[in-house]
Each structure stands twice: as structure tokens, then as C-alpha cells.
Amino acid sequence: DWEGKFDDLKDLCDVVYLPRTPEISTTKIKGDLSQ
């Protein structure tokens, strides 16, 4: 989803895109934290 979105920062730092982790839902984590 994010691959290529931060390539313009490569001159300033190393940009690494990690593979997705299907068993981890950031939407669920955000929902849990907001409660």
C-alpha cells in the first residue's frame, strides 16, 4: 500500500518498505487504543 510513497526521502535517509503482516490490523489496534 505504501510502497513508493516515501521515495522522495531517499536522499535524506534509507527508505525501507516492509512486507505486510496480514495477522496484524492497524485499524483494530487504533480502535483498541481509542477505548
Coordinates of C-alpha atoms in Angstrom, one line a residue:
D1 CA 0.0 0.0 0.0
W2 CA 2.8 2.4 0.9
E3 CA 5.5 1.3 -1.5
G4 CA 6.8 4.3 -3.4
K5 CA 5.1 6.9 -1.2
F6 CA 8.3 8.0 0.6
D7 CA 10.8 7.5 -2.2
D8 CA 11.4 11.3 -2.2
L9 CA 13.1 11.0 1.2
K10 CA 15.8 8.6 -0.1
D11 CA 18.3 11.5 -0.4
L12 CA 17.8 12.2 3.4
C13 CA 17.6 8.6 4.8
D14 CA 17.3 5.0 4.0
V15 CA 13.7 4.2 3.0
V16 CA 12.6 0.6 3.6
Y17 CA 9.2 -0.9 2.8
L18 CA 8.5 -3.9 4.9
P19 CA 6.1 -6.6 3.8
R20 CA 2.6 -6.5 5.1
T21 CA 1.7 -8.6 8.1
P22 CA -1.9 -9.9 7.5
E23 CA -2.3 -11.1 11.1
I24 CA -1.8 -7.5 12.4
S25 CA -4.6 -5.0 11.9
T26 CA -3.6 -1.4 12.5
T27 CA -7.3 -0.5 12.3
K28 CA -8.0 -2.9 15.2
I29 CA -5.1 -1.6 17.2
K30 CA -6.2 2.0 16.7
G31 CA -9.7 1.1 17.8
D32 CA -8.5 -0.7 20.9
L33 CA -6.3 2.3 21.9
S34 CA -9.2 4.7 21.5
Q35 CA -11.3 2.9 24.0

